[in-house]
PDB file of C-alpha atoms and ligand atoms in Angstrom:
ATOM      1  CA  MET V 272       0.127  -0.090   0.194  1.00  0.00           C
ATOM      2  CA  SER V 273       1.456   4.018  -0.639  1.00  0.00           C
ATOM      3  CA  GLN V 274       1.521   5.665   1.946  1.00  0.00           C
ATOM      4  CA  ARG V 275      -0.179   9.546   0.897  1.00  0.00           C
ATOM      5  CA  PHE V 276      -1.627  10.754   3.397  1.00  0.00           C
ATOM      6  CA  THR V 277       1.507   9.777   5.914  1.00  0.00           C
ATOM      7  CA  GLY V 278       1.429  12.310   9.140  1.00  0.00           C
ATOM      8  CA  ARG V 279      -1.870  13.887   8.121  1.00  0.00           C
ATOM      9  CA  SER V 280      -4.236  15.303   9.884  1.00  0.00           C
ATOM     10  CA  ILE V 281      -7.498  14.104   8.579  1.00  0.00           C
ATOM     11  CA  VAL V 282     -10.959  14.722   9.843  1.00  0.00           C
ATOM     12  CA  ILE V 283     -14.114  12.073   9.533  1.00  0.00           C
ATOM     13  CA  THR V 284     -17.764  12.381  10.208  1.00  0.00           C
ATOM     14  CA  GLY V 285     -20.147   9.458  10.187  1.00  0.00           C
ATOM     15  CA  GLY V 286     -16.517   7.717  10.916  1.00  0.00           C
ATOM     16  CA  ALA V 287     -17.989   4.504  12.872  1.00  0.00           C
ATOM     17  CA  SER V 288     -19.949   2.890  10.041  1.00  0.00           C
ATOM     18  CA  GLY V 289     -20.265   2.194   6.125  1.00  0.00           C
ATOM     19  CA  LEU V 290     -18.369   4.464   3.942  1.00  0.00           C
ATOM     20  CA  GLY V 291     -16.889   6.390   6.986  1.00  0.00           C
ATOM     21  CA  ARG V 292     -15.483   3.448   8.150  1.00  0.00           C
ATOM     22  CA  ALA V 293     -13.552   1.769   5.364  1.00  0.00           C
ATOM     23  CA  THR V 294     -12.240   5.541   4.900  1.00  0.00           C
ATOM     24  CA  ALA V 295     -11.067   5.343   7.861  1.00  0.00           C
ATOM     25  CA  THR V 296      -9.704   1.843   7.766  1.00  0.00           C
ATOM     26  CA  ARG V 297      -7.521   2.897   4.020  1.00  0.00           C
ATOM     27  CA  LEU V 298      -6.278   5.800   5.159  1.00  0.00           C
ATOM     28  CA  ALA V 299      -4.679   4.003   8.453  1.00  0.00           C
ATOM     29  CA  ALA V 300      -3.540   1.948   6.089  1.00  0.00           C
ATOM     30  CA  GLU V 301      -1.471   4.450   4.512  1.00  0.00           C
ATOM     31  CA  GLY V 302      -0.426   6.280   7.430  1.00  0.00           C
ATOM     32  CA  ALA V 303      -2.699   9.344   8.325  1.00  0.00           C
ATOM     33  CA  ARG V 304      -3.195  10.772  12.167  1.00  0.00           C
ATOM     34  CA  LEU V 305      -7.239  10.124  12.432  1.00  0.00           C
ATOM     35  CA  THR V 306     -10.087  11.947  13.818  1.00  0.00           C
ATOM     36  CA  LEU V 307     -13.061   9.742  14.149  1.00  0.00           C
ATOM     37  CA  VAL V 308     -16.438  11.941  14.882  1.00  0.00           C
ATOM     38  CA  ASP V 309     -19.894   9.772  14.938  1.00  0.00           C
ATOM     39  CA  LEU V 310     -23.095  10.050  17.057  1.00  0.00           C
ATOM     40  CA  SER V 311     -21.729   6.661  17.950  1.00  0.00           C
ATOM     41  CA  GLU V 312     -19.585   6.051  21.042  1.00  0.00           C
ATOM     42  CA  GLU V 313     -20.098   2.253  21.073  1.00  0.00           C
ATOM     43  CA  GLY V 314     -19.424   2.452  16.660  1.00  0.00           C
ATOM     44  CA  LEU V 315     -16.606   4.454  17.205  1.00  0.00           C
ATOM     45  CA  ALA V 316     -14.484   2.146  19.668  1.00  0.00           C
ATOM     46  CA  ALA V 317     -14.856  -0.624  17.510  1.00  0.00           C
ATOM     47  CA  ALA V 318     -14.214   1.134  13.999  1.00  0.00           C
ATOM     48  CA  VAL V 319     -11.359   1.835  16.462  1.00  0.00           C
ATOM     49  CA  ALA V 320     -10.822  -1.693  16.754  1.00  0.00           C
ATOM     50  CA  GLU V 321     -11.363  -2.591  13.433  1.00  0.00           C
ATOM     51  CA  ILE V 322      -8.894  -0.427  11.905  1.00  0.00           C
ATOM     52  CA  ARG V 323      -6.239  -0.897  14.817  1.00  0.00           C
ATOM     53  CA  GLY V 324      -7.027  -5.421  14.534  1.00  0.00           C
ATOM     54  CA  ALA V 325      -5.682  -3.517   9.992  1.00  0.00           C
ATOM     55  CA  THR V 326      -2.937  -1.124  10.998  1.00  0.00           C
ATOM     56  CA  ALA V 327      -1.117  -1.325  14.839  1.00  0.00           C
ATOM     57  CA  ASP V 328       0.062   1.884  14.637  1.00  0.00           C
ATOM     58  CA  ALA V 329      -2.217   4.061  13.742  1.00  0.00           C
ATOM     59  CA  GLU V 330      -3.097   6.654  15.586  1.00  0.00           C
ATOM     60  CA  ILE V 331      -6.690   7.595  16.431  1.00  0.00           C
ATOM     61  CA  THR V 332      -8.373  10.381  18.594  1.00  0.00           C
ATOM     62  CA  THR V 333     -12.297   9.343  19.128  1.00  0.00           C
ATOM     63  CA  VAL V 334     -15.573  12.013  19.369  1.00  0.00           C
ATOM     64  CA  THR V 335     -19.255  11.631  20.537  1.00  0.00           C
ATOM     65  CA  ALA V 336     -20.658  14.141  18.465  1.00  0.00           C
ATOM     66  CA  ASP V 337     -24.097  15.841  15.864  1.00  0.00           C
ATOM     67  CA  VAL V 338     -22.300  17.422  12.995  1.00  0.00           C
ATOM     68  CA  SER V 339     -25.935  19.402  13.120  1.00  0.00           C
ATOM     69  CA  GLN V 340     -25.077  21.153  16.691  1.00  0.00           C
ATOM     70  CA  GLU V 341     -22.256  24.111  16.067  1.00  0.00           C
ATOM     71  CA  THR V 342     -20.965  23.656  18.956  1.00  0.00           C
ATOM     72  CA  ASP V 343     -20.558  19.588  17.925  1.00  0.00           C
ATOM     73  CA  VAL V 344     -18.851  20.810  15.551  1.00  0.00           C
ATOM     74  CA  GLN V 345     -16.350  23.373  17.211  1.00  0.00           C
ATOM     75  CA  ARG V 346     -15.778  20.621  19.387  1.00  0.00           C
ATOM     76  CA  TYR V 347     -14.745  18.065  16.847  1.00  0.00           C
ATOM     77  CA  VAL V 348     -12.054  20.704  14.979  1.00  0.00           C
ATOM     78  CA  ASP V 349     -11.021  22.003  18.164  1.00  0.00           C
ATOM     79  CA  ALA V 350     -10.148  18.236  18.904  1.00  0.00           C
ATOM     80  CA  ALA V 351      -8.436  17.412  15.743  1.00  0.00           C
ATOM     81  CA  VAL V 352      -6.227  20.569  16.290  1.00  0.00           C
ATOM     82  CA  SER V 353      -4.970  20.125  19.513  1.00  0.00           C
ATOM     83  CA  ALA V 354      -4.348  15.841  18.768  1.00  0.00           C
ATOM     84  CA  TYR V 355      -2.934  16.506  15.665  1.00  0.00           C
ATOM     85  CA  GLY V 356      -2.344  21.178  15.077  1.00  0.00           C
ATOM     86  CA  ARG V 357      -3.465  21.234  11.724  1.00  0.00           C
ATOM     87  CA  ILE V 358      -5.756  20.103   9.464  1.00  0.00           C
ATOM     88  CA  ASP V 359      -5.297  18.415   5.384  1.00  0.00           C
ATOM     89  CA  GLY V 360      -8.682  16.786   4.541  1.00  0.00           C
ATOM     90  CA  PHE V 361     -11.591  16.410   5.906  1.00  0.00           C
ATOM     91  CA  PHE V 362     -13.761  13.732   4.815  1.00  0.00           C
ATOM     92  CA  ASN V 363     -17.537  15.207   5.571  1.00  0.00           C
ATOM     93  CA  ASN V 364     -19.389  12.454   4.768  1.00  0.00           C
ATOM     94  CA  ALA V 365     -21.339  11.585   8.162  1.00  0.00           C
ATOM     95  CA  GLY V 366     -25.899  11.775   6.911  1.00  0.00           C
ATOM     96  CA  ILE V 367     -29.324   9.740   7.699  1.00  0.00           C
ATOM     97  CA  GLU V 368     -31.809   8.384   4.775  1.00  0.00           C
ATOM     98  CA  GLY V 369     -34.843   9.475   6.608  1.00  0.00           C
ATOM     99  CA  ARG V 370     -37.764   8.074   5.445  1.00  0.00           C
ATOM    100  CA  GLN V 371     -39.281   7.422   3.162  1.00  0.00           C
ATOM    101  CA  ASN V 372     -42.796   9.114   1.979  1.00  0.00           C
ATOM    102  CA  LEU V 373     -44.103  10.909  -1.036  1.00  0.00           C
ATOM    103  CA  THR V 374     -43.807  14.539  -0.768  1.00  0.00           C
ATOM    104  CA  GLU V 375     -47.580  15.309   0.436  1.00  0.00           C
ATOM    105  CA  ASN V 376     -47.073  12.725   3.128  1.00  0.00           C
ATOM    106  CA  PHE V 377     -43.165  13.058   4.090  1.00  0.00           C
ATOM    107  CA  THR V 378     -44.187  16.049   6.480  1.00  0.00           C
ATOM    108  CA  GLU V 379     -42.360  19.026   7.838  1.00  0.00           C
ATOM    109  CA  ALA V 380     -41.074  17.637   9.979  1.00  0.00           C
ATOM    110  CA  GLU V 381     -38.757  14.669   9.131  1.00  0.00           C
ATOM    111  CA  PHE V 382     -37.822  17.531   6.493  1.00  0.00           C
ATOM    112  CA  ALA V 383     -36.142  19.056   9.078  1.00  0.00           C
ATOM    113  CA  ARG V 384     -34.235  16.387  10.169  1.00  0.00           C
ATOM    114  CA  VAL V 385     -33.130  14.878   7.705  1.00  0.00           C
ATOM    115  CA  ILE V 386     -32.005  19.249   5.654  1.00  0.00           C
ATOM    116  CA  SER V 387     -30.160  20.143   9.384  1.00  0.00           C
ATOM    117  CA  ILE V 388     -27.506  16.735   9.084  1.00  0.00           C
ATOM    118  CA  ASN V 389     -27.071  15.903   5.955  1.00  0.00           C
ATOM    119  CA  LEU V 390     -26.655  20.031   5.189  1.00  0.00           C
ATOM    120  CA  ASN V 391     -26.770  21.819   8.032  1.00  0.00           C
ATOM    121  CA  GLY V 392     -24.013  19.427   9.435  1.00  0.00           C
ATOM    122  CA  VAL V 393     -21.450  19.686   6.092  1.00  0.00           C
ATOM    123  CA  PHE V 394     -22.225  23.464   6.487  1.00  0.00           C
ATOM    124  CA  LEU V 395     -21.305  23.769  10.021  1.00  0.00           C
ATOM    125  CA  GLY V 396     -18.249  20.675   9.127  1.00  0.00           C
ATOM    126  CA  MET V 397     -17.365  23.327   5.838  1.00  0.00           C
ATOM    127  CA  GLU V 398     -16.938  26.831   7.610  1.00  0.00           C
ATOM    128  CA  LYS V 399     -15.001  25.262  11.043  1.00  0.00           C
ATOM    129  CA  VAL V 400     -12.685  23.794   9.148  1.00  0.00           C
ATOM    130  CA  LEU V 401     -12.344  26.175   6.398  1.00  0.00           C
ATOM    131  CA  ARG V 402     -10.694  28.749   8.737  1.00  0.00           C
ATOM    132  CA  VAL V 403      -8.485  25.807  10.067  1.00  0.00           C
ATOM    133  CA  MET V 404      -7.212  24.982   6.324  1.00  0.00           C
ATOM    134  CA  HIS V 405      -7.836  29.204   5.509  1.00  0.00           C
ATOM    135  CA  GLU V 406      -5.162  30.256   8.194  1.00  0.00           C
ATOM    136  CA  GLN V 407      -2.177  27.123   7.039  1.00  0.00           C
ATOM    137  CA  GLY V 408      -3.069  27.815   3.268  1.00  0.00           C
ATOM    138  CA  SER V 409      -3.952  24.210   2.365  1.00  0.00           C
ATOM    139  CA  GLY V 410      -6.286  21.169   3.025  1.00  0.00           C
ATOM    140  CA  ALA V 411      -8.620  19.047   0.522  1.00  0.00           C
ATOM    141  CA  ILE V 412     -12.376  18.841   1.400  1.00  0.00           C
ATOM    142  CA  VAL V 413     -14.705  15.856   0.307  1.00  0.00           C
ATOM    143  CA  ASN V 414     -18.460  15.514   1.101  1.00  0.00           C
ATOM    144  CA  THR V 415     -20.661  12.960   0.741  1.00  0.00           C
ATOM    145  CA  ALA V 416     -23.437  13.684  -2.024  1.00  0.00           C
ATOM    146  CA  SER V 417     -25.192  10.911  -3.535  1.00  0.00           C
ATOM    147  CA  VAL V 418     -27.201  10.027  -6.496  1.00  0.00           C
ATOM    148  CA  GLY V 419     -29.936  11.511  -5.071  1.00  0.00           C
ATOM    149  CA  GLY V 420     -28.054  14.616  -5.191  1.00  0.00           C
ATOM    150  CA  ILE V 421     -27.586  15.160  -9.285  1.00  0.00           C
ATOM    151  CA  ARG V 422     -30.545  12.662  -9.789  1.00  0.00           C
ATOM    152  CA  GLY V 423     -34.005  12.224  -8.261  1.00  0.00           C
ATOM    153  CA  VAL V 424     -35.554   8.947  -7.676  1.00  0.00           C
ATOM    154  CA  GLY V 425     -37.791   9.042  -5.424  1.00  0.00           C
ATOM    155  CA  ASN V 426     -39.443   8.673  -1.353  1.00  0.00           C
ATOM    156  CA  GLN V 427     -37.227  10.901  -0.452  1.00  0.00           C
ATOM    157  CA  SER V 428     -38.148  15.048  -0.025  1.00  0.00           C
ATOM    158  CA  GLY V 429     -35.541  16.180   2.339  1.00  0.00           C
ATOM    159  CA  TYR V 430     -32.332  13.640   2.060  1.00  0.00           C
ATOM    160  CA  ALA V 431     -32.888  15.031  -2.211  1.00  0.00           C
ATOM    161  CA  ALA V 432     -33.529  18.140  -1.251  1.00  0.00           C
ATOM    162  CA  ALA V 433     -30.183  17.650   0.929  1.00  0.00           C
ATOM    163  CA  LYS V 434     -27.637  15.699  -1.305  1.00  0.00           C
ATOM    164  CA  HIS V 435     -28.709  18.022  -4.430  1.00  0.00           C
ATOM    165  CA  GLY V 436     -27.884  21.566  -1.717  1.00  0.00           C
ATOM    166  CA  VAL V 437     -24.188  19.154  -0.596  1.00  0.00           C
ATOM    167  CA  VAL V 438     -22.811  19.986  -4.169  1.00  0.00           C
ATOM    168  CA  GLY V 439     -24.269  23.386  -4.445  1.00  0.00           C
ATOM    169  CA  LEU V 440     -22.156  23.962  -1.244  1.00  0.00           C
ATOM    170  CA  THR V 441     -19.253  22.485  -3.054  1.00  0.00           C
ATOM    171  CA  ARG V 442     -19.081  23.703  -6.163  1.00  0.00           C
ATOM    172  CA  ASN V 443     -19.500  27.641  -4.340  1.00  0.00           C
ATOM    173  CA  SER V 444     -16.242  27.620  -1.923  1.00  0.00           C
ATOM    174  CA  ALA V 445     -14.491  25.230  -4.175  1.00  0.00           C
ATOM    175  CA  VAL V 446     -14.888  28.291  -6.404  1.00  0.00           C
ATOM    176  CA  GLU V 447     -14.299  30.749  -3.618  1.00  0.00           C
ATOM    177  CA  TYR V 448     -10.952  28.629  -2.149  1.00  0.00           C
ATOM    178  CA  GLY V 449      -9.018  26.979  -5.037  1.00  0.00           C
ATOM    179  CA  ALA V 450      -6.554  31.016  -5.107  1.00  0.00           C
ATOM    180  CA  MET V 451      -6.183  29.439  -1.213  1.00  0.00           C
ATOM    181  CA  GLY V 452      -4.543  26.403  -1.345  1.00  0.00           C
ATOM    182  CA  ILE V 453      -7.426  24.343  -1.131  1.00  0.00           C
ATOM    183  CA  ARG V 454      -9.732  22.196  -3.416  1.00  0.00           C
ATOM    184  CA  ILE V 455     -12.947  20.318  -2.697  1.00  0.00           C
ATOM    185  CA  ASN V 456     -14.918  17.809  -4.416  1.00  0.00           C
ATOM    186  CA  ALA V 457     -18.091  15.642  -3.725  1.00  0.00           C
ATOM    187  CA  ILE V 458     -18.526  11.801  -4.560  1.00  0.00           C
ATOM    188  CA  ALA V 459     -21.883  11.065  -5.754  1.00  0.00           C
ATOM    189  CA  PRO V 460     -22.331   7.360  -4.597  1.00  0.00           C
ATOM    190  CA  GLY V 461     -25.201   4.422  -6.044  1.00  0.00           C
ATOM    191  CA  ALA V 462     -26.105   2.098  -3.921  1.00  0.00           C
ATOM    192  CA  ILE V 463     -22.952   1.210  -1.631  1.00  0.00           C
ATOM    193  CA  TRP V 464     -23.459  -2.045   0.702  1.00  0.00           C
ATOM    194  CA  THR V 465     -24.406  -0.786   4.848  1.00  0.00           C
ATOM    195  CA  PRO V 466     -26.023  -0.861   7.462  1.00  0.00           C
ATOM    196  CA  MET V 467     -28.372   2.670   5.543  1.00  0.00           C
ATOM    197  CA  VAL V 468     -28.854   0.013   2.421  1.00  0.00           C
ATOM    198  CA  GLU V 469     -29.829  -2.370   4.705  1.00  0.00           C
ATOM    199  CA  ASN V 470     -32.639  -0.296   6.513  1.00  0.00           C
ATOM    200  CA  SER V 471     -33.615   1.492   4.279  1.00  0.00           C
ATOM    201  CA  MET V 472     -34.217  -1.999   1.917  1.00  0.00           C
ATOM    202  CA  LYS V 473     -36.015  -3.053   4.876  1.00  0.00           C
ATOM    203  CA  GLN V 474     -38.579   0.322   4.310  1.00  0.00           C
ATOM    204  CA  ILE V 475     -39.594  -1.285   0.987  1.00  0.00           C
ATOM    205  CA  ASP V 476     -39.584  -4.852   2.405  1.00  0.00           C
ATOM    206  CA  ALA V 477     -40.071  -5.345   5.876  1.00  0.00           C
ATOM    207  CA  ASP V 478     -40.807  -8.792   5.152  1.00  0.00           C
ATOM    208  CA  ASN V 479     -37.771  -9.797   2.503  1.00  0.00           C
ATOM    209  CA  PRO V 480     -35.642  -6.958   2.313  1.00  0.00           C
ATOM    210  CA  ARG V 481     -32.863  -9.338   0.427  1.00  0.00           C
ATOM    211  CA  GLY V 482     -35.236  -9.799  -2.346  1.00  0.00           C
ATOM    212  CA  ALA V 483     -36.172  -6.536  -2.243  1.00  0.00           C
ATOM    213  CA  ALA V 484     -32.881  -5.529  -2.599  1.00  0.00           C
ATOM    214  CA  GLU V 485     -31.845  -7.703  -5.059  1.00  0.00           C
ATOM    215  CA  GLN V 486     -34.473  -6.467  -7.105  1.00  0.00           C
ATOM    216  CA  PHE V 487     -33.462  -2.718  -6.940  1.00  0.00           C
ATOM    217  CA  ILE V 488     -29.567  -3.542  -7.836  1.00  0.00           C
ATOM    218  CA  GLN V 489     -30.818  -5.223 -11.437  1.00  0.00           C
ATOM    219  CA  ALA V 490     -31.553  -1.414 -12.945  1.00  0.00           C
ATOM    220  CA  ASN V 491     -27.407  -1.195 -12.108  1.00  0.00           C
ATOM    221  CA  PRO V 492     -25.069  -1.809 -15.634  1.00  0.00           C
ATOM    222  CA  THR V 493     -23.417  -3.454 -12.881  1.00  0.00           C
ATOM    223  CA  LYS V 494     -25.896  -5.567 -11.599  1.00  0.00           C
ATOM    224  CA  ARG V 495     -24.326  -5.461  -7.863  1.00  0.00           C
ATOM    225  CA  TYR V 496     -23.818  -3.026  -5.258  1.00  0.00           C
ATOM    226  CA  GLY V 497     -20.625  -1.394  -4.289  1.00  0.00           C
ATOM    227  CA  GLU V 498     -18.324  -1.866  -1.617  1.00  0.00           C
ATOM    228  CA  PRO V 499     -17.106   1.306   1.022  1.00  0.00           C
ATOM    229  CA  HIS V 500     -13.690  -0.229  -0.316  1.00  0.00           C
ATOM    230  CA  GLU V 501     -14.703   1.017  -3.050  1.00  0.00           C
ATOM    231  CA  ILE V 502     -15.680   4.772  -2.227  1.00  0.00           C
ATOM    232  CA  ALA V 503     -12.622   4.982   0.804  1.00  0.00           C
ATOM    233  CA  ALA V 504      -9.874   4.546  -2.034  1.00  0.00           C
ATOM    234  CA  VAL V 505     -11.808   7.202  -4.598  1.00  0.00           C
ATOM    235  CA  VAL V 506     -11.741   9.321  -0.898  1.00  0.00           C
ATOM    236  CA  ALA V 507      -8.667   8.625  -0.711  1.00  0.00           C
ATOM    237  CA  PHE V 508      -7.336   9.276  -3.982  1.00  0.00           C
ATOM    238  CA  LEU V 509      -9.697  12.451  -3.767  1.00  0.00           C
ATOM    239  CA  LEU V 510      -7.742  14.363  -0.346  1.00  0.00           C
ATOM    240  CA  SER V 511      -3.886  13.394  -1.997  1.00  0.00           C
ATOM    241  CA  GLU V 512      -1.486  14.310  -4.046  1.00  0.00           C
ATOM    242  CA  ASP V 513      -2.739  12.439  -6.764  1.00  0.00           C
ATOM    243  CA  ALA V 514      -6.162  14.720  -7.442  1.00  0.00           C
ATOM    244  CA  SER V 515      -4.245  18.058  -6.722  1.00  0.00           C
ATOM    245  CA  TYR V 516      -6.045  19.385 -10.380  1.00  0.00           C
ATOM    246  CA  VAL V 517      -9.442  18.452  -9.136  1.00  0.00           C
ATOM    247  CA  ASN V 518     -11.409  20.803  -7.707  1.00  0.00           C
ATOM    248  CA  ALA V 519     -15.082  21.551  -7.444  1.00  0.00           C
ATOM    249  CA  ALA V 520     -16.488  17.662  -9.197  1.00  0.00           C
ATOM    250  CA  ILE V 521     -18.923  15.973  -8.477  1.00  0.00           C
ATOM    251  CA  ILE V 522     -17.815  12.764  -8.632  1.00  0.00           C
ATOM    252  CA  PRO V 523     -20.559   9.486  -9.309  1.00  0.00           C
ATOM    253  CA  ILE V 524     -18.972   6.224  -7.928  1.00  0.00           C
ATOM    254  CA  ASP V 525     -22.312   4.263  -9.230  1.00  0.00           C
ATOM    255  CA  GLY V 526     -21.149   1.184 -11.224  1.00  0.00           C
ATOM    256  CA  GLY V 527     -22.912   3.913 -14.484  1.00  0.00           C
ATOM    257  CA  GLN V 528     -26.559   3.941 -13.089  1.00  0.00           C
ATOM    258  CA  SER V 529     -26.741   7.676 -13.183  1.00  0.00           C
ATOM    259  CA  ALA V 530     -26.019   7.405 -16.717  1.00  0.00           C
ATOM    260  CA  LYS V 531     -28.934   5.234 -16.998  1.00  0.00           C
ATOM    261  CA  TYR V 532     -31.565   6.531 -15.037  1.00  0.00           C
TER     262      TYR V 532
HETATM  263  P1  NAD B 700     -24.303   4.316   8.134  1.00  0.00           P
HETATM  264  O1  NAD B 700     -24.742   4.337   8.588  1.00  0.00           O
HETATM  265  O2  NAD B 700     -23.724   3.171   8.141  1.00  0.00           O
HETATM  266  O3  NAD B 700     -22.928   4.961   7.871  1.00  0.00           O
HETATM  267  C1  NAD B 700     -23.298   7.309   8.965  1.00  0.00           C
HETATM  268  C2  NAD B 700     -22.607   7.028   9.962  1.00  0.00           C
HETATM  269  O4  NAD B 700     -23.319   8.348  10.707  1.00  0.00           O
HETATM  270  C3  NAD B 700     -23.519   6.190  11.277  1.00  0.00           C
HETATM  271  O5  NAD B 700     -22.300   6.233  12.118  1.00  0.00           O
HETATM  272  C4  NAD B 700     -24.735   6.727  12.466  1.00  0.00           C
HETATM  273  O6  NAD B 700     -23.461   7.338  13.514  1.00  0.00           O
HETATM  274  C5  NAD B 700     -23.206   9.157  11.917  1.00  0.00           C
HETATM  275  N1  NAD B 700     -23.959   9.625  11.664  1.00  0.00           N
HETATM  276  C6  NAD B 700     -25.625  10.264  11.202  1.00  0.00           C
HETATM  277  N2  NAD B 700     -26.553  10.954  11.771  1.00  0.00           N
HETATM  278  C7  NAD B 700     -25.095  11.571  12.405  1.00  0.00           C
HETATM  279  C8  NAD B 700     -24.893  13.085  13.269  1.00  0.00           C
HETATM  280  N3  NAD B 700     -25.873  13.714  13.403  1.00  0.00           N
HETATM  281  N4  NAD B 700     -24.120  13.270  13.115  1.00  0.00           N
HETATM  282  C9  NAD B 700     -23.527  12.539  13.959  1.00  0.00           C
HETATM  283  N5  NAD B 700     -22.646  11.166  13.510  1.00  0.00           N
HETATM  284  C10 NAD B 700     -23.889  10.654  12.579  1.00  0.00           C
HETATM  285  O7  NAD B 700     -24.115   5.744   6.008  1.00  0.00           O
HETATM  286  P2  NAD B 700     -22.840   4.755   4.733  1.00  0.00           P
HETATM  287  O8  NAD B 700     -24.070   4.567   4.109  1.00  0.00           O
HETATM  288  O9  NAD B 700     -21.709   4.703   5.298  1.00  0.00           O
HETATM  289  O10 NAD B 700     -23.714   6.848   4.935  1.00  0.00           O
HETATM  290  C11 NAD B 700     -22.155   8.036   4.654  1.00  0.00           C
HETATM  291  C12 NAD B 700     -22.799   8.509   3.804  1.00  0.00           C
HETATM  292  O11 NAD B 700     -22.989   8.866   3.044  1.00  0.00           O
HETATM  293  C13 NAD B 700     -23.794   9.746   4.426  1.00  0.00           C
HETATM  294  O12 NAD B 700     -23.471  11.104   4.120  1.00  0.00           O
HETATM  295  C14 NAD B 700     -25.196   8.747   3.213  1.00  0.00           C
HETATM  296  O13 NAD B 700     -26.075   9.416   2.643  1.00  0.00           O
HETATM  297  C15 NAD B 700     -24.597   8.204   1.754  1.00  0.00           C
HETATM  298  N6  NAD B 700     -24.447   7.769   1.088  1.00  0.00           N
HETATM  299  C16 NAD B 700     -24.664   6.203   0.852  1.00  0.00           C
HETATM  300  C17 NAD B 700     -25.003   5.534  -0.111  1.00  0.00           C
HETATM  301  C18 NAD B 700     -25.309   4.375  -0.263  1.00  0.00           C
HETATM  302  O14 NAD B 700     -25.201   3.809  -0.565  1.00  0.00           O
HETATM  303  N7  NAD B 700     -24.476   3.724   1.495  1.00  0.00           N
HETATM  304  C19 NAD B 700     -24.927   6.732  -1.105  1.00  0.00           C
HETATM  305  C20 NAD B 700     -24.831   7.313  -1.364  1.00  0.00           C
HETATM  306  C21 NAD B 700     -25.014   8.078  -0.018  1.00  0.00           C
END
């Protein structure tokens, strides 16, 4: 494994599970010093154990925090700076799917809940991490959008609005910070098999989530789900110097699904 992140301080939100945990594992193997942020303290402990299973001497700070709360966001940014003195990379990734429903039944409360985590949380993270990176004059951010941030999927008003918003935030800030040595990109994953997607299949068919999953994936050109490590590889690339001229890009990682709808 190459060592593109030796000594580099990387913050990952949603680091306890799915895409965040897989990316943490990949970056630790490449020498990164990690700050993992999540609502779930138990999940963070399990993630640390898994990462150290693969990279015994991994440097990891954990912060239990809610990305939608400004004081929590300041706390995780401060924790990373106090542990490592700087923030070189930020995977702004925590998110929820929300309950699936037709727009007329979606409810304002559910809309507000999904927006507060998936959009306000991403903005707050950028706002506070960018202050650190601006002062350093360097850094890279990857925001997690979704295929649902570039296409209509259905039954996901809050999620779609938030993820389209993440795409807009990414482009806007990338244009602002390009001249300051900071690159900002977003990924748009398709169907990646994580606890979030498993839960989504239970919403479609509570009795037979595996069957719903099989049917769902037939629309994908590859006829399979993506694996979290396949997202981690792209995020690692975008956070690394290999992507030094990639800025304001929204990268689908979806087996070609977004080209087909
Ligand atoms: P996941 O549920 O496995 O992991 C998400 C993690 O975020 C969990 O550990 C959860 O505790 C944490 N989290 C949730 N709300 C939080 C909050 N308010 N503050 C801090 N942490 C919080 O899901 P995943 O599939 O790994 O999803 C990660 C990101 O990828 C999300 O933004 C999701 O929308 C996006 N995404 C996933 C897929 C997919 O197919 N899995 C596709 C497109 C986009």
